[in-house]
PDB file of C-alpha atoms in Angstrom:
ATOM      1  CA  MET A   1      12.425  12.161   8.240  1.00 97.00           C
ATOM      2  CA  ARG A   2       9.360  10.610   9.783  1.00 98.00           C
ATOM      3  CA  LEU A   3       7.816   8.517   7.026  1.00 99.00           C
ATOM      4  CA  LEU A   4       4.029   8.122   7.147  1.00 99.00           C
ATOM      5  CA  LEU A   5       3.015   5.222   4.913  1.00 99.00           C
ATOM      6  CA  ALA A   6      -0.721   5.072   4.231  1.00 99.00           C
ATOM      7  CA  ARG A   7      -2.493   2.434   2.209  1.00 98.00           C
ATOM      8  CA  HIS A   8      -5.312   3.711  -0.005  1.00 98.00           C
ATOM      9  CA  GLY A   9      -8.940   3.474   1.115  1.00 98.00           C
ATOM     10  CA  GLN A  10     -11.108   0.492   0.307  1.00 96.00           C
ATOM     11  CA  SER A  11     -11.554   0.134  -3.451  1.00 97.00           C
ATOM     12  CA  LEU A  12     -14.528  -1.290  -5.299  1.00 96.00           C
ATOM     13  CA  TRP A  13     -12.570  -4.494  -5.882  1.00 96.00           C
ATOM     14  CA  ASN A  14     -11.297  -4.700  -2.295  1.00 95.00           C
ATOM     15  CA  GLN A  15     -14.960  -4.704  -1.333  1.00 93.00           C
ATOM     16  CA  VAL A  16     -15.571  -7.954  -3.244  1.00 93.00           C
ATOM     17  CA  ARG A  17     -12.088  -9.465  -2.630  1.00 92.00           C
ATOM     18  CA  LYS A  18     -10.882  -9.241  -6.227  1.00 94.00           C
ATOM     19  CA  PHE A  19      -7.212  -9.103  -7.096  1.00 95.00           C
ATOM     20  CA  GLN A  20      -6.665  -5.682  -8.649  1.00 95.00           C
ATOM     21  CA  GLY A  21      -2.910  -5.188  -8.977  1.00 95.00           C
ATOM     22  CA  ALA A  22      -2.231  -2.894 -11.932  1.00 94.00           C
ATOM     23  CA  ASN A  23      -5.943  -2.286 -12.621  1.00 96.00           C
ATOM     24  CA  ASP A  24      -6.898   1.316 -11.894  1.00 96.00           C
ATOM     25  CA  VAL A  25      -9.911   0.704  -9.655  1.00 97.00           C
ATOM     26  CA  GLY A  26     -11.608   3.572  -7.794  1.00 97.00           C
ATOM     27  CA  LEU A  27     -12.652   3.913  -4.160  1.00 98.00           C
ATOM     28  CA  SER A  28     -15.827   2.505  -2.645  1.00 97.00           C
ATOM     29  CA  ASP A  29     -18.064   4.698  -0.489  1.00 97.00           C
ATOM     30  CA  LEU A  30     -16.385   3.226   2.589  1.00 97.00           C
ATOM     31  CA  GLY A  31     -13.005   3.994   1.047  1.00 97.00           C
ATOM     32  CA  ARG A  32     -13.936   7.675   0.856  1.00 98.00           C
ATOM     33  CA  VAL A  33     -15.060   7.667   4.492  1.00 98.00           C
ATOM     34  CA  GLN A  34     -11.781   6.008   5.479  1.00 98.00           C
ATOM     35  CA  SER A  35      -9.798   8.596   3.506  1.00 99.00           C
ATOM     36  CA  ALA A  36     -11.519  11.444   5.341  1.00 99.00           C
ATOM     37  CA  ALA A  37     -10.762   9.745   8.672  1.00 98.00           C
ATOM     38  CA  LEU A  38      -7.123   9.395   7.645  1.00 99.00           C
ATOM     39  CA  GLY A  39      -7.071  13.114   6.916  1.00 99.00           C
ATOM     40  CA  ARG A  40      -8.370  13.956  10.384  1.00 98.00           C
ATOM     41  CA  ALA A  41      -5.666  11.779  11.942  1.00 98.00           C
ATOM     42  CA  LEU A  42      -2.965  13.462   9.876  1.00 98.00           C
ATOM     43  CA  ARG A  43      -4.145  16.951  10.818  1.00 98.00           C
ATOM     44  CA  THR A  44      -4.328  16.233  14.540  1.00 97.00           C
ATOM     45  CA  GLY A  45      -1.238  14.078  15.013  1.00 95.00           C
ATOM     46  CA  TYR A  46       1.316  15.149  12.418  1.00 98.00           C
ATOM     47  CA  ARG A  47       2.715  18.112  10.512  1.00 97.00           C
ATOM     48  CA  VAL A  48       2.861  16.825   6.965  1.00 98.00           C
ATOM     49  CA  ALA A  49       5.449  18.765   4.983  1.00 98.00           C
ATOM     50  CA  ALA A  50       5.279  16.802   1.723  1.00 99.00           C
ATOM     51  CA  ALA A  51       3.104  14.134   0.131  1.00 99.00           C
ATOM     52  CA  TYR A  52       4.064  11.517  -2.438  1.00 99.00           C
ATOM     53  CA  VAL A  53       1.518   9.231  -4.028  1.00 99.00           C
ATOM     54  CA  SER A  54       1.075   6.310  -6.377  1.00 99.00           C
ATOM     55  CA  PRO A  55      -0.456   7.557  -9.644  1.00 99.00           C
ATOM     56  CA  MET A  56      -3.233   4.946  -9.445  1.00 99.00           C
ATOM     57  CA  CYS A  57      -6.632   6.537  -8.857  1.00 98.00           C
ATOM     58  CA  ARG A  58      -7.418   4.689  -5.628  1.00 98.00           C
ATOM     59  CA  ALA A  59      -4.264   6.157  -4.064  1.00 99.00           C
ATOM     60  CA  LEU A  60      -4.605   9.595  -5.665  1.00 99.00           C
ATOM     61  CA  ASP A  61      -8.225   9.920  -4.558  1.00 99.00           C
ATOM     62  CA  THR A  62      -7.320   8.830  -1.028  1.00 99.00           C
ATOM     63  CA  ALA A  63      -4.590  11.457  -0.816  1.00 99.00           C
ATOM     64  CA  GLU A  64      -6.780  14.191  -2.294  1.00 99.00           C
ATOM     65  CA  ILE A  65      -9.546  13.506   0.230  1.00 99.00           C
ATOM     66  CA  ALA A  66      -7.151  13.170   3.175  1.00 99.00           C
ATOM     67  CA  LEU A  67      -5.265  16.377   2.382  1.00 99.00           C
ATOM     68  CA  ALA A  68      -8.206  18.473   1.172  1.00 98.00           C
ATOM     69  CA  GLY A  69      -7.852  22.091   2.247  1.00 97.00           C
ATOM     70  CA  THR A  70      -4.233  21.756   3.385  1.00 98.00           C
ATOM     71  CA  GLY A  71      -2.615  23.168   0.258  1.00 98.00           C
ATOM     72  CA  ILE A  72      -0.033  20.372   0.289  1.00 98.00           C
ATOM     73  CA  PRO A  73       0.741  19.399  -3.319  1.00 98.00           C
ATOM     74  CA  LEU A  74       0.644  15.734  -4.288  1.00 99.00           C
ATOM     75  CA  VAL A  75       3.720  14.411  -6.074  1.00 99.00           C
ATOM     76  CA  PRO A  76       2.863  11.287  -8.132  1.00 99.00           C
ATOM     77  CA  ILE A  77       5.664   8.715  -8.342  1.00 99.00           C
ATOM     78  CA  PRO A  78       5.088   5.925 -10.905  1.00 99.00           C
ATOM     79  CA  GLU A  79       7.406   3.546  -9.024  1.00 99.00           C
ATOM     80  CA  LEU A  80       4.928   3.522  -6.104  1.00 99.00           C
ATOM     81  CA  ARG A  81       2.211   1.827  -8.178  1.00 98.00           C
ATOM     82  CA  GLU A  82       0.922  -1.575  -7.069  1.00 97.00           C
ATOM     83  CA  LEU A  83       2.522  -4.731  -8.408  1.00 96.00           C
ATOM     84  CA  SER A  84       0.887  -6.334 -11.423  1.00 97.00           C
ATOM     85  CA  LEU A  85      -0.791  -9.682 -10.767  1.00 96.00           C
ATOM     86  CA  GLY A  86      -1.125 -10.589 -14.433  1.00 96.00           C
ATOM     87  CA  GLU A  87      -3.855 -13.084 -15.301  1.00 95.00           C
ATOM     88  CA  TRP A  88      -5.228 -13.078 -11.752  1.00 95.00           C
ATOM     89  CA  GLU A  89      -6.381  -9.476 -11.890  1.00 96.00           C
ATOM     90  CA  GLY A  90     -10.157  -9.143 -11.894  1.00 96.00           C
ATOM     91  CA  CYS A  91     -10.605 -12.562 -10.255  1.00 95.00           C
ATOM     92  CA  THR A  92     -11.607 -13.117  -6.660  1.00 93.00           C
ATOM     93  CA  VAL A  93      -9.198 -14.746  -4.238  1.00 87.00           C
ATOM     94  CA  ASP A  94     -11.448 -17.819  -4.090  1.00 90.00           C
ATOM     95  CA  GLU A  95     -11.560 -18.092  -7.895  1.00 93.00           C
ATOM     96  CA  VAL A  96      -7.780 -17.990  -8.146  1.00 92.00           C
ATOM     97  CA  ARG A  97      -7.379 -20.545  -5.366  1.00 88.00           C
ATOM     98  CA  ALA A  98      -9.784 -22.938  -7.066  1.00 91.00           C
ATOM     99  CA  ARG A  99      -8.460 -22.460 -10.604  1.00 88.00           C
ATOM    100  CA  GLU A 100      -4.717 -22.229 -10.051  1.00 80.00           C
ATOM    101  CA  GLY A 101      -4.115 -24.702  -7.230  1.00 78.00           C
ATOM    102  CA  ASN A 102      -0.384 -25.332  -6.931  1.00 83.00           C
ATOM    103  CA  PRO A 103       0.802 -22.121  -8.688  1.00 88.00           C
ATOM    104  CA  TYR A 104      -1.291 -20.055  -6.289  1.00 89.00           C
ATOM    105  CA  HIS A 105       0.088 -21.803  -3.209  1.00 88.00           C
ATOM    106  CA  ALA A 106       3.642 -21.570  -4.578  1.00 91.00           C
ATOM    107  CA  TRP A 107       3.165 -17.814  -4.979  1.00 92.00           C
ATOM    108  CA  VAL A 108       1.926 -17.504  -1.384  1.00 89.00           C
ATOM    109  CA  ARG A 109       4.945 -19.428  -0.062  1.00 91.00           C
ATOM    110  CA  SER A 110       7.594 -18.007  -2.365  1.00 94.00           C
ATOM    111  CA  PRO A 111       6.523 -14.854  -4.220  1.00 96.00           C
ATOM    112  CA  LEU A 112      10.138 -14.086  -5.140  1.00 95.00           C
ATOM    113  CA  ASP A 113      10.351 -17.204  -7.288  1.00 92.00           C
ATOM    114  CA  CYS A 114       6.747 -17.777  -8.374  1.00 93.00           C
ATOM    115  CA  PRO A 115       5.024 -14.688  -9.830  1.00 92.00           C
ATOM    116  CA  PRO A 116       1.438 -15.005 -11.094  1.00 94.00           C
ATOM    117  CA  PRO A 117       1.136 -15.844 -14.810  1.00 94.00           C
ATOM    118  CA  GLY A 118       1.903 -12.630 -16.670  1.00 96.00           C
ATOM    119  CA  GLY A 119       2.580 -10.792 -13.414  1.00 96.00           C
ATOM    120  CA  GLU A 120       5.419  -8.478 -12.474  1.00 97.00           C
ATOM    121  CA  PRO A 121       8.415 -10.313 -10.971  1.00 96.00           C
ATOM    122  CA  LEU A 122       8.753  -9.418  -7.307  1.00 97.00           C
ATOM    123  CA  PRO A 123      12.469  -8.519  -7.575  1.00 97.00           C
ATOM    124  CA  ASP A 124      11.486  -5.828 -10.096  1.00 98.00           C
ATOM    125  CA  VAL A 125       8.802  -4.516  -7.732  1.00 98.00           C
ATOM    126  CA  CYS A 126      11.235  -4.396  -4.815  1.00 98.00           C
ATOM    127  CA  GLY A 127      13.824  -2.577  -6.893  1.00 99.00           C
ATOM    128  CA  ARG A 128      11.513   0.211  -8.013  1.00 99.00           C
ATOM    129  CA  VAL A 129       9.794   0.659  -4.641  1.00 99.00           C
ATOM    130  CA  LEU A 130      13.009   0.854  -2.627  1.00 99.00           C
ATOM    131  CA  LYS A 131      14.587   3.207  -5.155  1.00 99.00           C
ATOM    132  CA  ALA A 132      11.574   5.550  -4.956  1.00 99.00           C
ATOM    133  CA  ILE A 133      11.439   5.607  -1.161  1.00 99.00           C
ATOM    134  CA  GLY A 134      15.203   6.083  -1.014  1.00 98.00           C
ATOM    135  CA  GLN A 135      14.901   9.125  -3.271  1.00 98.00           C
ATOM    136  CA  ILE A 136      12.144  10.527  -1.061  1.00 98.00           C
ATOM    137  CA  GLY A 137      14.380  10.097   1.976  1.00 97.00           C
ATOM    138  CA  ALA A 138      17.237  11.897   0.241  1.00 97.00           C
ATOM    139  CA  ARG A 139      14.989  14.940  -0.267  1.00 97.00           C
ATOM    140  CA  HIS A 140      13.908  15.107   3.386  1.00 97.00           C
ATOM    141  CA  ARG A 141      16.839  14.817   5.758  1.00 91.00           C
ATOM    142  CA  ASN A 142      15.603  17.408   8.249  1.00 91.00           C
ATOM    143  CA  GLY A 143      12.998  15.540  10.302  1.00 90.00           C
ATOM    144  CA  ASP A 144       9.988  16.397   8.128  1.00 95.00           C
ATOM    145  CA  ASP A 145       6.773  14.393   8.380  1.00 98.00           C
ATOM    146  CA  VAL A 146       6.493  12.943   4.877  1.00 99.00           C
ATOM    147  CA  LEU A 147       3.325  11.198   3.701  1.00 99.00           C
ATOM    148  CA  VAL A 148       3.395   8.389   1.140  1.00 99.00           C
ATOM    149  CA  VAL A 149       0.005   7.099  -0.036  1.00 99.00           C
ATOM    150  CA  ALA A 150       0.417   3.827  -1.864  1.00 99.00           C
ATOM    151  CA  HIS A 151      -0.599   0.165  -1.776  1.00 98.00           C
ATOM    152  CA  GLY A 152      -0.406  -2.882   0.448  1.00 96.00           C
ATOM    153  CA  GLY A 153       2.222  -4.549  -1.703  1.00 96.00           C
ATOM    154  CA  VAL A 154       4.376  -1.430  -1.797  1.00 98.00           C
ATOM    155  CA  ILE A 155       4.232  -0.922   1.970  1.00 98.00           C
ATOM    156  CA  SER A 156       4.927  -4.611   2.628  1.00 97.00           C
ATOM    157  CA  VAL A 157       8.007  -4.508   0.390  1.00 98.00           C
ATOM    158  CA  TYR A 158       9.361  -1.583   2.391  1.00 99.00           C
ATOM    159  CA  LEU A 159       8.604  -3.305   5.705  1.00 98.00           C
ATOM    160  CA  CYS A 160      10.497  -6.430   4.651  1.00 98.00           C
ATOM    161  CA  HIS A 161      13.449  -4.242   3.670  1.00 98.00           C
ATOM    162  CA  LEU A 162      13.385  -2.226   6.889  1.00 98.00           C
ATOM    163  CA  LEU A 163      13.161  -5.330   9.087  1.00 98.00           C
ATOM    164  CA  GLY A 164      15.779  -7.293   7.158  1.00 98.00           C
ATOM    165  CA  LEU A 165      13.287 -10.009   6.198  1.00 98.00           C
ATOM    166  CA  SER A 166      13.249 -12.077   3.046  1.00 97.00           C
ATOM    167  CA  PHE A 167      10.803 -10.726   0.504  1.00 98.00           C
ATOM    168  CA  ASN A 168       9.236 -14.193   0.631  1.00 97.00           C
ATOM    169  CA  SER A 169       7.713 -12.911   3.899  1.00 96.00           C
ATOM    170  CA  LEU A 170       5.638 -10.381   1.953  1.00 95.00           C
ATOM    171  CA  TRP A 171       2.253 -12.005   2.515  1.00 92.00           C
ATOM    172  CA  ARG A 172       2.803 -12.214   6.283  1.00 91.00           C
ATOM    173  CA  MET A 173       2.240  -8.462   6.537  1.00 91.00           C
ATOM    174  CA  ARG A 174      -1.257  -7.169   7.256  1.00 93.00           C
ATOM    175  CA  ILE A 175      -1.812  -3.710   5.823  1.00 96.00           C
ATOM    176  CA  ASP A 176      -5.413  -2.493   6.117  1.00 95.00           C
ATOM    177  CA  ASN A 177      -7.094   0.150   3.990  1.00 97.00           C
ATOM    178  CA  CYS A 178      -6.130   3.666   5.159  1.00 98.00           C
ATOM    179  CA  SER A 179      -3.884   2.273   7.885  1.00 97.00           C
ATOM    180  CA  LEU A 180      -0.782   4.208   8.895  1.00 98.00           C
ATOM    181  CA  THR A 181       2.636   2.595   9.146  1.00 99.00           C
ATOM    182  CA  ILE A 182       5.328   4.890  10.522  1.00 99.00           C
ATOM    183  CA  ALA A 183       9.100   4.720  10.224  1.00 98.00           C
ATOM    184  CA  ARG A 184      12.070   6.863  11.089  1.00 97.00           C
ATOM    185  CA  PRO A 185      14.455   5.057   8.750  1.00 96.00           C
ATOM    186  CA  PRO A 186      16.165   2.796   9.554  1.00 95.00           C
ATOM    187  CA  ARG A 187      13.833   2.321  12.553  1.00 97.00           C
ATOM    188  CA  LEU A 188      10.245   1.124  12.394  1.00 98.00           C
ATOM    189  CA  VAL A 189       7.893   2.959  14.768  1.00 98.00           C
ATOM    190  CA  SER A 190       4.455   1.383  14.201  1.00 98.00           C
ATOM    191  CA  VAL A 191       2.665  -0.886  11.747  1.00 98.00           C
ATOM    192  CA  ASN A 192      -0.905  -0.920  10.435  1.00 97.00           C
ATOM    193  CA  ASP A 193      -2.374   1.626  12.859  1.00 97.00           C
ATOM    194  CA  THR A 194      -6.147   1.774  12.275  1.00 96.00           C
ATOM    195  CA  ALA A 195      -7.251   3.507  15.492  1.00 96.00           C
ATOM    196  CA  HIS A 196      -8.403   6.540  13.486  1.00 97.00           C
ATOM    197  CA  LEU A 197     -10.761   4.549  11.256  1.00 97.00           C
ATOM    198  CA  PRO A 198     -14.500   3.902  11.680  1.00 92.00           C
ATOM    199  CA  SER A 199     -15.351   0.578  13.302  1.00 82.00           C
ATOM    200  CA  THR A 200     -16.429  -1.115  10.089  1.00 68.00           C
ATOM    201  CA  PRO A 201     -14.972  -4.259   8.522  1.00 65.00           C
ATOM    202  CA  ASN A 202     -11.643  -3.481   6.868  1.00 69.00           C
ATOM    203  CA  THR A 203      -9.863  -5.216   4.023  1.00 64.00           C
ATOM    204  CA  ALA A 204      -6.327  -6.455   4.485  1.00 62.00           C
ATOM    205  CA  TRP A 205      -4.605  -6.060   1.142  1.00 54.00           C
ATOM    206  CA  PHE A 206      -4.008  -9.805   0.935  1.00 57.00           C
ATOM    207  CA  ASP A 207      -5.379 -12.622   3.053  1.00 52.00           C
ATOM    208  CA  VAL A 208      -4.028 -16.141   2.685  1.00 42.00           C
ATOM    209  CA  SER A 209      -6.352 -17.651   5.284  1.00 32.00           C
TER     210      SER A 209
END
């Protein structure tokens, strides 16, 4: 299996740097443009045999736009949803930094041990994501190109697993909107490819700088 991991297009909250997590936020206009560009890249460079998607609307809409006219059915998998950020959802990164102080910085350094207040524990996220991707792999053992449209957190979890890194390294991964990360498990081929996207400012899913 060649696994094509795509992050969803820019959402309305990505646009204003709000934490969204489990909130079901739709795509911005740029996000729709990015999704169409992703579709062109998939049609010209790959032969997608199956598509799995987070059930959140920003991922579903991205996949629907990217695969429009292909006839490839989308298979929603609840375990591919983004991690919940609890009380931080709906707040901007700057607001959370200013309000939370030490808990925010502890989460950046050690997300395994310091989830946001009311947020989903990272070990639970890792468990569901890796189980879902493992099940996808078990269905496609014949070299198929398999598309997964999900979220920055989901893709970063899988990258940590594939590279043998601690999940405390999660926020060191840059995963842009509508980027492609490609693996032939257990090998990683490429990360965060954005060459197919328009030359407009992109939004890394999380930025600690």
